[in-house]
mmCIF file with all atom_site columns, C-alpha atoms in Angstrom:
data_model
loop_
_atom_site.group_PDB
_atom_site.id
_atom_site.type_symbol
_atom_site.label_atom_id
_atom_site.label_alt_id
_atom_site.label_comp_id
_atom_site.label_asym_id
_atom_site.label_entity_id
_atom_site.label_seq_id
_atom_site.pdbx_PDB_ins_code
_atom_site.Cartn_x
_atom_site.Cartn_y
_atom_site.Cartn_z
_atom_site.occupancy
_atom_site.B_iso_or_equiv
_atom_site.pdbx_formal_charge
_atom_site.auth_seq_id
_atom_site.auth_comp_id
_atom_site.auth_asym_id
_atom_site.auth_atom_id
_atom_site.pdbx_PDB_model_num
ATOM 1   C CA . GLN A 1 1   ? 3.886   20.720  6.239  1.00 0.00 ? 171 GLN A CA 1
ATOM 2   C CA . PRO A 1 2   ? 2.488   20.445  9.746  1.00 0.00 ? 172 PRO A CA 1
ATOM 3   C CA . LEU A 1 3   ? 3.783   23.970  10.274 1.00 0.00 ? 173 LEU A CA 1
ATOM 4   C CA . ASN A 1 4   ? 1.901   25.182  7.205  1.00 0.00 ? 174 ASN A CA 1
ATOM 5   C CA . GLU A 1 5   ? -1.258  23.541  8.422  1.00 0.00 ? 175 GLU A CA 1
ATOM 6   C CA . VAL A 1 6   ? -0.934  25.170  11.810 1.00 0.00 ? 176 VAL A CA 1
ATOM 7   C CA . ARG A 1 7   ? -0.344  28.513  10.130 1.00 0.00 ? 177 ARG A CA 1
ATOM 8   C CA . ARG A 1 8   ? -3.397  28.004  7.883  1.00 0.00 ? 178 ARG A CA 1
ATOM 9   C CA . GLY A 1 9   ? -5.443  27.016  10.958 1.00 0.00 ? 179 GLY A CA 1
ATOM 10  C CA . LYS A 1 10  ? -4.372  30.216  12.704 1.00 0.00 ? 180 LYS A CA 1
ATOM 11  C CA . GLU A 1 11  ? -5.158  32.262  9.544  1.00 0.00 ? 181 GLU A CA 1
ATOM 12  C CA . MET A 1 12  ? -8.580  30.660  9.345  1.00 0.00 ? 182 MET A CA 1
ATOM 13  C CA . LYS A 1 13  ? -9.240  31.474  13.013 1.00 0.00 ? 183 LYS A CA 1
ATOM 14  C CA . ILE A 1 14  ? -8.132  35.071  12.443 1.00 0.00 ? 184 ILE A CA 1
ATOM 15  C CA . LYS A 1 15  ? -10.259 35.295  9.302  1.00 0.00 ? 185 LYS A CA 1
ATOM 16  C CA . THR A 1 16  ? -13.224 33.855  11.131 1.00 0.00 ? 186 THR A CA 1
ATOM 17  C CA . ILE A 1 17  ? -12.750 36.188  14.068 1.00 0.00 ? 187 ILE A CA 1
ATOM 18  C CA . LEU A 1 18  ? -12.416 39.180  11.692 1.00 0.00 ? 188 LEU A CA 1
ATOM 19  C CA . ILE A 1 19  ? -15.557 38.165  9.818  1.00 0.00 ? 189 ILE A CA 1
ATOM 20  C CA . LEU A 1 20  ? -17.495 37.700  13.086 1.00 0.00 ? 190 LEU A CA 1
ATOM 21  C CA . LEU A 1 21  ? -16.272 41.060  14.382 1.00 0.00 ? 191 LEU A CA 1
ATOM 22  C CA . SER A 1 22  ? -17.242 42.734  11.096 1.00 0.00 ? 192 SER A CA 1
ATOM 23  C CA . VAL A 1 23  ? -20.713 41.206  11.309 1.00 0.00 ? 193 VAL A CA 1
ATOM 24  C CA . VAL A 1 24  ? -21.144 42.227  14.953 1.00 0.00 ? 194 VAL A CA 1
ATOM 25  C CA . PHE A 1 25  ? -19.876 45.744  14.113 1.00 0.00 ? 195 PHE A CA 1
ATOM 26  C CA . ALA A 1 26  ? -22.296 46.019  11.174 1.00 0.00 ? 196 ALA A CA 1
ATOM 27  C CA . VAL A 1 27  ? -25.226 44.787  13.295 1.00 0.00 ? 197 VAL A CA 1
ATOM 28  C CA . LEU A 1 28  ? -24.334 47.264  16.069 1.00 0.00 ? 198 LEU A CA 1
ATOM 29  C CA . LEU A 1 29  ? -23.983 50.062  13.545 1.00 0.00 ? 199 LEU A CA 1
ATOM 30  C CA . ILE A 1 30  ? -27.402 49.256  12.049 1.00 0.00 ? 200 ILE A CA 1
ATOM 31  C CA . ALA A 1 31  ? -28.965 49.047  15.558 1.00 0.00 ? 201 ALA A CA 1
ATOM 32  C CA . ILE A 1 32  ? -27.461 52.395  16.618 1.00 0.00 ? 202 ILE A CA 1
ATOM 33  C CA . ALA A 1 33  ? -28.519 54.021  13.370 1.00 0.00 ? 203 ALA A CA 1
ATOM 34  C CA . SER A 1 34  ? -32.072 52.706  13.820 1.00 0.00 ? 204 SER A CA 1
ATOM 35  C CA . ILE A 1 35  ? -32.280 53.931  17.394 1.00 0.00 ? 205 ILE A CA 1
ATOM 36  C CA . MET A 1 36  ? -30.990 57.348  16.371 1.00 0.00 ? 206 MET A CA 1
ATOM 37  C CA . LEU A 1 37  ? -33.421 57.526  13.451 1.00 0.00 ? 207 LEU A CA 1
ATOM 38  C CA . LEU A 1 38  ? -36.350 56.671  15.692 1.00 0.00 ? 208 LEU A CA 1
ATOM 39  C CA . THR A 1 39  ? -35.158 59.109  18.350 1.00 0.00 ? 209 THR A CA 1
ATOM 40  C CA . PHE A 1 40  ? -34.805 61.893  15.890 1.00 0.00 ? 210 PHE A CA 1
ATOM 41  C CA . GLY A 1 41  ? -38.301 61.178  14.527 1.00 0.00 ? 211 GLY A CA 1
ATOM 42  C CA . GLN A 1 42  ? -39.769 61.345  18.062 1.00 0.00 ? 212 GLN A CA 1
ATOM 43  C CA . VAL A 1 43  ? -37.833 64.536  18.847 1.00 0.00 ? 213 VAL A CA 1
ATOM 44  C CA . ASN A 1 44  ? -39.110 66.109  15.621 1.00 0.00 ? 214 ASN A CA 1
ATOM 45  C CA . LYS A 1 45  ? -42.679 65.146  16.556 1.00 0.00 ? 215 LYS A CA 1
ATOM 46  C CA . GLU A 1 46  ? -42.331 66.711  19.979 1.00 0.00 ? 216 GLU A CA 1
ATOM 47  C CA . LEU A 1 47  ? -40.753 69.816  18.523 1.00 0.00 ? 217 LEU A CA 1
ATOM 48  C CA . GLU A 1 48  ? -43.604 70.131  16.028 1.00 0.00 ? 218 GLU A CA 1
ATOM 49  C CA . ALA A 1 49  ? -46.117 69.823  18.839 1.00 0.00 ? 219 ALA A CA 1
ATOM 50  C CA . ASP A 1 50  ? -44.207 72.366  20.880 1.00 0.00 ? 220 ASP A CA 1
ATOM 51  C CA . TYR A 1 51  ? -44.174 74.819  17.913 1.00 0.00 ? 221 TYR A CA 1
ATOM 52  C CA . ARG A 1 52  ? -47.939 74.355  17.486 1.00 0.00 ? 222 ARG A CA 1
ATOM 53  C CA . ALA A 1 53  ? -48.491 74.939  21.184 1.00 0.00 ? 223 ALA A CA 1
ATOM 54  C CA . HIS A 1 54  ? -46.349 78.087  20.995 1.00 0.00 ? 224 HIS A CA 1
ATOM 55  C CA . ASP A 1 55  ? -48.346 79.264  17.974 1.00 0.00 ? 225 ASP A CA 1
ATOM 56  C CA . ILE A 1 56  ? -51.592 78.711  19.900 1.00 0.00 ? 226 ILE A CA 1
ATOM 57  C CA . MET A 1 57  ? -50.368 80.709  22.881 1.00 0.00 ? 227 MET A CA 1
ATOM 58  C CA . GLU A 1 58  ? -49.194 83.446  20.541 1.00 0.00 ? 228 GLU A CA 1
ATOM 59  C CA . ASP A 1 59  ? -52.548 83.534  18.723 1.00 0.00 ? 229 ASP A CA 1
ATOM 60  C CA . VAL A 1 60  ? -54.456 83.562  22.031 1.00 0.00 ? 230 VAL A CA 1
ATOM 61  C CA . SER A 1 61  ? -52.335 86.537  23.193 1.00 0.00 ? 231 SER A CA 1
ATOM 62  C CA . GLU A 1 62  ? -52.767 88.380  19.891 1.00 0.00 ? 232 GLU A CA 1
ATOM 63  C CA . LEU A 1 63  ? -56.516 87.694  19.906 1.00 0.00 ? 233 LEU A CA 1
ATOM 64  C CA . ASN A 1 64  ? -56.612 89.240  23.434 1.00 0.00 ? 234 ASN A CA 1
ATOM 65  C CA . ILE A 1 65  ? -54.825 92.321  22.149 1.00 0.00 ? 235 ILE A CA 1
ATOM 66  C CA . VAL A 1 66  ? -57.104 92.685  19.139 1.00 0.00 ? 236 VAL A CA 1
ATOM 67  C CA . THR A 1 67  ? -60.096 92.260  21.429 1.00 0.00 ? 237 THR A CA 1
ATOM 68  C CA . HIS A 1 68  ? -58.843 95.109  23.604 1.00 0.00 ? 238 HIS A CA 1
ATOM 69  C CA . GLU A 1 69  ? -58.354 97.221  20.449 1.00 0.00 ? 239 GLU A CA 1
ATOM 70  C CA . TYR A 1 70  ? -61.878 96.474  19.238 1.00 0.00 ? 240 TYR A CA 1
ATOM 71  C CA . VAL A 1 71  ? -63.345 97.318  22.641 1.00 0.00 ? 241 VAL A CA 1
ATOM 72  C CA . MET A 1 72  ? -61.561 100.714 22.607 1.00 0.00 ? 242 MET A CA 1
ATOM 73  C CA . HIS A 1 73  ? -62.248 101.646 18.949 1.00 0.00 ? 243 HIS A CA 1
ATOM 74  C CA . HIS A 1 74  ? -65.117 99.493  17.654 1.00 0.00 ? 244 HIS A CA 1
ATOM 75  C CA . GLY A 1 75  ? -63.671 99.930  14.178 1.00 0.00 ? 245 GLY A CA 1
ATOM 76  C CA . LYS A 1 76  ? -64.533 97.826  11.160 1.00 0.00 ? 246 LYS A CA 1
ATOM 77  C CA . ARG A 1 77  ? -60.850 97.244  10.571 1.00 0.00 ? 247 ARG A CA 1
ATOM 78  C CA . MET A 1 78  ? -60.407 95.999  14.140 1.00 0.00 ? 248 MET A CA 1
ATOM 79  C CA . ALA A 1 79  ? -63.377 93.649  13.727 1.00 0.00 ? 249 ALA A CA 1
ATOM 80  C CA . GLN A 1 80  ? -61.798 92.250  10.504 1.00 0.00 ? 250 GLN A CA 1
ATOM 81  C CA . GLN A 1 81  ? -58.449 91.782  12.232 1.00 0.00 ? 251 GLN A CA 1
ATOM 82  C CA . TRP A 1 82  ? -60.179 90.071  15.136 1.00 0.00 ? 252 TRP A CA 1
ATOM 83  C CA . ARG A 1 83  ? -61.973 87.743  12.760 1.00 0.00 ? 253 ARG A CA 1
ATOM 84  C CA . LEU A 1 84  ? -58.694 86.871  10.954 1.00 0.00 ? 254 LEU A CA 1
ATOM 85  C CA . LYS A 1 85  ? -56.896 86.166  14.224 1.00 0.00 ? 255 LYS A CA 1
ATOM 86  C CA . TYR A 1 86  ? -59.886 84.137  15.490 1.00 0.00 ? 256 TYR A CA 1
ATOM 87  C CA . ASP A 1 87  ? -59.931 82.009  12.298 1.00 0.00 ? 257 ASP A CA 1
ATOM 88  C CA . SER A 1 88  ? -56.175 81.501  12.513 1.00 0.00 ? 258 SER A CA 1
ATOM 89  C CA . LEU A 1 89  ? -56.470 80.248  16.106 1.00 0.00 ? 259 LEU A CA 1
ATOM 90  C CA . GLY A 1 90  ? -59.337 77.978  15.008 1.00 0.00 ? 260 GLY A CA 1
ATOM 91  C CA . ARG A 1 91  ? -57.129 76.377  12.393 1.00 0.00 ? 261 ARG A CA 1
ATOM 92  C CA . LEU A 1 92  ? -54.398 75.720  14.911 1.00 0.00 ? 262 LEU A CA 1
ATOM 93  C CA . LEU A 1 93  ? -56.831 74.260  17.417 1.00 0.00 ? 263 LEU A CA 1
ATOM 94  C CA . SER A 1 94  ? -58.333 71.901  14.920 1.00 0.00 ? 264 SER A CA 1
ATOM 95  C CA . HIS A 1 95  ? -54.992 70.637  13.612 1.00 0.00 ? 265 HIS A CA 1
ATOM 96  C CA . LYS A 1 96  ? -55.131 66.926  12.814 1.00 0.00 ? 266 LYS A CA 1
ATOM 97  C CA . ARG A 1 97  ? -52.138 66.149  15.051 1.00 0.00 ? 267 ARG A CA 1
ATOM 98  C CA . TRP A 1 98  ? -53.901 67.579  18.148 1.00 0.00 ? 268 TRP A CA 1
ATOM 99  C CA . LYS A 1 99  ? -56.887 65.312  17.512 1.00 0.00 ? 269 LYS A CA 1
ATOM 100 C CA . GLU A 1 100 ? -54.631 62.271  17.168 1.00 0.00 ? 270 GLU A CA 1
ATOM 101 C CA . GLU A 1 101 ? -52.798 63.110  20.377 1.00 0.00 ? 271 GLU A CA 1
ATOM 102 C CA . GLU A 1 102 ? -56.078 63.784  22.231 1.00 0.00 ? 272 GLU A CA 1
ATOM 103 C CA . GLU A 1 103 ? -57.347 60.329  21.193 1.00 0.00 ? 273 GLU A CA 1
ATOM 104 C CA . ARG A 1 104 ? -54.215 58.683  22.532 1.00 0.00 ? 274 ARG A CA 1
ATOM 105 C CA . SER A 1 105 ? -53.935 60.717  25.782 1.00 0.00 ? 275 SER A CA 1
ATOM 106 C CA . PRO A 1 106 ? -57.003 62.802  26.540 1.00 0.00 ? 276 PRO A CA 1
ATOM 107 C CA . GLU A 1 107 ? -55.926 63.634  30.058 1.00 0.00 ? 277 GLU A CA 1
ATOM 108 C CA . GLY A 1 108 ? -52.659 65.140  28.813 1.00 0.00 ? 278 GLY A CA 1
ATOM 109 C CA . LEU A 1 109 ? -54.436 67.732  26.664 1.00 0.00 ? 279 LEU A CA 1
ATOM 110 C CA . VAL A 1 110 ? -56.779 69.223  29.281 1.00 0.00 ? 280 VAL A CA 1
ATOM 111 C CA . ILE A 1 111 ? -55.467 72.742  28.673 1.00 0.00 ? 281 ILE A CA 1
ATOM 112 C CA . LEU A 1 112 ? -56.020 72.359  24.896 1.00 0.00 ? 282 LEU A CA 1
ATOM 113 C CA . LYS A 1 113 ? -59.590 71.200  25.514 1.00 0.00 ? 283 LYS A CA 1
ATOM 114 C CA . SER A 1 114 ? -60.158 74.234  27.775 1.00 0.00 ? 284 SER A CA 1
ATOM 115 C CA . ILE A 1 115 ? -58.771 76.589  25.127 1.00 0.00 ? 285 ILE A CA 1
ATOM 116 C CA . ARG A 1 116 ? -61.042 75.002  22.538 1.00 0.00 ? 286 ARG A CA 1
ATOM 117 C CA . GLU A 1 117 ? -64.116 75.551  24.741 1.00 0.00 ? 287 GLU A CA 1
ATOM 118 C CA . ASN A 1 118 ? -63.094 79.157  25.468 1.00 0.00 ? 288 ASN A CA 1
ATOM 119 C CA . TYR A 1 119 ? -62.452 79.656  21.784 1.00 0.00 ? 289 TYR A CA 1
ATOM 120 C CA . LYS A 1 120 ? -66.111 78.935  20.961 1.00 0.00 ? 290 LYS A CA 1
ATOM 121 C CA . THR A 1 121 ? -67.302 81.063  23.859 1.00 0.00 ? 291 THR A CA 1
ATOM 122 C CA . ILE A 1 122 ? -65.191 84.067  22.863 1.00 0.00 ? 292 ILE A CA 1
ATOM 123 C CA . GLY A 1 123 ? -66.478 83.798  19.262 1.00 0.00 ? 293 GLY A CA 1
ATOM 124 C CA . ASN A 1 124 ? -70.059 83.987  20.485 1.00 0.00 ? 294 ASN A CA 1
ATOM 125 C CA . LEU A 1 125 ? -69.232 86.830  22.876 1.00 0.00 ? 295 LEU A CA 1
ATOM 126 C CA . PHE A 1 126 ? -67.538 88.828  20.145 1.00 0.00 ? 296 PHE A CA 1
ATOM 127 C CA . SER A 1 127 ? -70.537 88.438  17.824 1.00 0.00 ? 297 SER A CA 1
ATOM 128 C CA . ARG A 1 128 ? -72.842 89.633  20.626 1.00 0.00 ? 298 ARG A CA 1
ATOM 129 C CA . LEU A 1 129 ? -70.498 92.476  21.363 1.00 0.00 ? 299 LEU A CA 1
ATOM 130 C CA . GLN A 1 130 ? -70.608 93.584  17.751 1.00 0.00 ? 300 GLN A CA 1
ATOM 131 C CA . THR A 1 131 ? -74.387 93.322  17.651 1.00 0.00 ? 301 THR A CA 1
ATOM 132 C CA . ASN A 1 132 ? -74.751 95.258  20.873 1.00 0.00 ? 302 ASN A CA 1
ATOM 133 C CA . PHE A 1 133 ? -72.490 98.010  19.534 1.00 0.00 ? 303 PHE A CA 1
ATOM 134 C CA . VAL A 1 134 ? -74.511 98.304  16.314 1.00 0.00 ? 304 VAL A CA 1
ATOM 135 C CA . ASN A 1 135 ? -77.780 98.322  18.291 1.00 0.00 ? 305 ASN A CA 1
ATOM 136 C CA . ARG A 1 136 ? -76.450 101.078 20.600 1.00 0.00 ? 306 ARG A CA 1
ATOM 137 C CA . LYS A 1 137 ? -75.415 103.206 17.660 1.00 0.00 ? 307 LYS A CA 1
ATOM 138 C CA . LYS A 1 138 ? -78.958 102.785 16.288 1.00 0.00 ? 308 LYS A CA 1
ATOM 139 C CA . LEU A 1 139 ? -80.475 103.701 19.708 1.00 0.00 ? 309 LEU A CA 1
ATOM 140 C CA . MET A 1 140 ? -78.334 106.805 19.850 1.00 0.00 ? 310 MET A CA 1
ATOM 141 C CA . ARG A 1 141 ? -79.114 107.737 16.222 1.00 0.00 ? 311 ARG A CA 1
ATOM 142 C CA . ASP A 1 142 ? -82.861 107.230 16.790 1.00 0.00 ? 312 ASP A CA 1
ATOM 143 C CA . LYS A 1 143 ? -82.606 109.275 20.032 1.00 0.00 ? 313 LYS A CA 1
ATOM 144 C CA . GLU A 1 144 ? -84.072 106.494 22.132 1.00 0.00 ? 314 GLU A CA 1
ATOM 145 C CA . PRO A 1 145 ? -84.390 107.042 25.918 1.00 0.00 ? 315 PRO A CA 1
ATOM 146 C CA . GLU A 1 146 ? -81.115 107.289 27.797 1.00 0.00 ? 316 GLU A CA 1
ATOM 147 C CA . GLU A 1 147 ? -81.994 104.273 29.909 1.00 0.00 ? 317 GLU A CA 1
ATOM 148 C CA . GLU A 1 148 ? -81.925 102.071 26.771 1.00 0.00 ? 318 GLU A CA 1
ATOM 149 C CA . VAL A 1 149 ? -78.485 103.396 25.835 1.00 0.00 ? 319 VAL A CA 1
ATOM 150 C CA . ASP A 1 150 ? -77.266 102.884 29.437 1.00 0.00 ? 320 ASP A CA 1
ATOM 151 C CA . LEU A 1 151 ? -78.572 99.375  29.393 1.00 0.00 ? 321 LEU A CA 1
ATOM 152 C CA . SER A 1 152 ? -76.672 98.731  26.172 1.00 0.00 ? 322 SER A CA 1
ATOM 153 C CA . PHE A 1 153 ? -73.479 100.108 27.794 1.00 0.00 ? 323 PHE A CA 1
ATOM 154 C CA . ALA A 1 154 ? -74.023 97.862  30.831 1.00 0.00 ? 324 ALA A CA 1
ATOM 155 C CA . LEU A 1 155 ? -74.553 94.819  28.648 1.00 0.00 ? 325 LEU A CA 1
ATOM 156 C CA . GLU A 1 156 ? -71.368 95.668  26.668 1.00 0.00 ? 326 GLU A CA 1
ATOM 157 C CA . ASN A 1 157 ? -69.360 96.006  29.881 1.00 0.00 ? 327 ASN A CA 1
ATOM 158 C CA . ARG A 1 158 ? -70.528 92.547  31.049 1.00 0.00 ? 328 ARG A CA 1
ATOM 159 C CA . GLN A 1 159 ? -69.678 91.068  27.654 1.00 0.00 ? 329 GLN A CA 1
ATOM 160 C CA . ILE A 1 160 ? -66.256 92.733  27.683 1.00 0.00 ? 330 ILE A CA 1
ATOM 161 C CA . GLY A 1 161 ? -65.597 91.383  31.189 1.00 0.00 ? 331 GLY A CA 1
ATOM 162 C CA . ARG A 1 162 ? -66.504 87.863  30.115 1.00 0.00 ? 332 ARG A CA 1
ATOM 163 C CA . ALA A 1 163 ? -64.392 88.183  26.991 1.00 0.00 ? 333 ALA A CA 1
ATOM 164 C CA . HIS A 1 164 ? -61.342 89.188  29.014 1.00 0.00 ? 334 HIS A CA 1
ATOM 165 C CA . VAL A 1 165 ? -61.840 86.353  31.431 1.00 0.00 ? 335 VAL A CA 1
#
């Protein structure tokens, strides 16, 4: 009997050790899974922000191209394309996530703030550019003095220069 009790004691120790190891393993597994889940969530947030930043840079570049096209052709279709691209960029710049990040870390989004300010400026410049073009066409149609037309060209060139900057 004493041998049986020793054997049972060893079995109990082994069972206890196995149960403790199982619990520790389960806790470690849960901890690792939690860390991985949090990490993947953070990585997804960063990727989403990176994609939005890429989209902003792409829209800025395309807006620049459409601005060049409008300057060269002054077409109604170009103006419509410009407006569509401008509105698309506006939606990206006003995305809720950017505002949340700007509230948390305003110094980290200096470039975005600058793009937003330039966005408003380019919208105003484009409107003035369109107005100037319409006015110049009217001056030419009404056969106004050449100085008026030249002044309109000079104004347009200044506006184009500012828009490109």
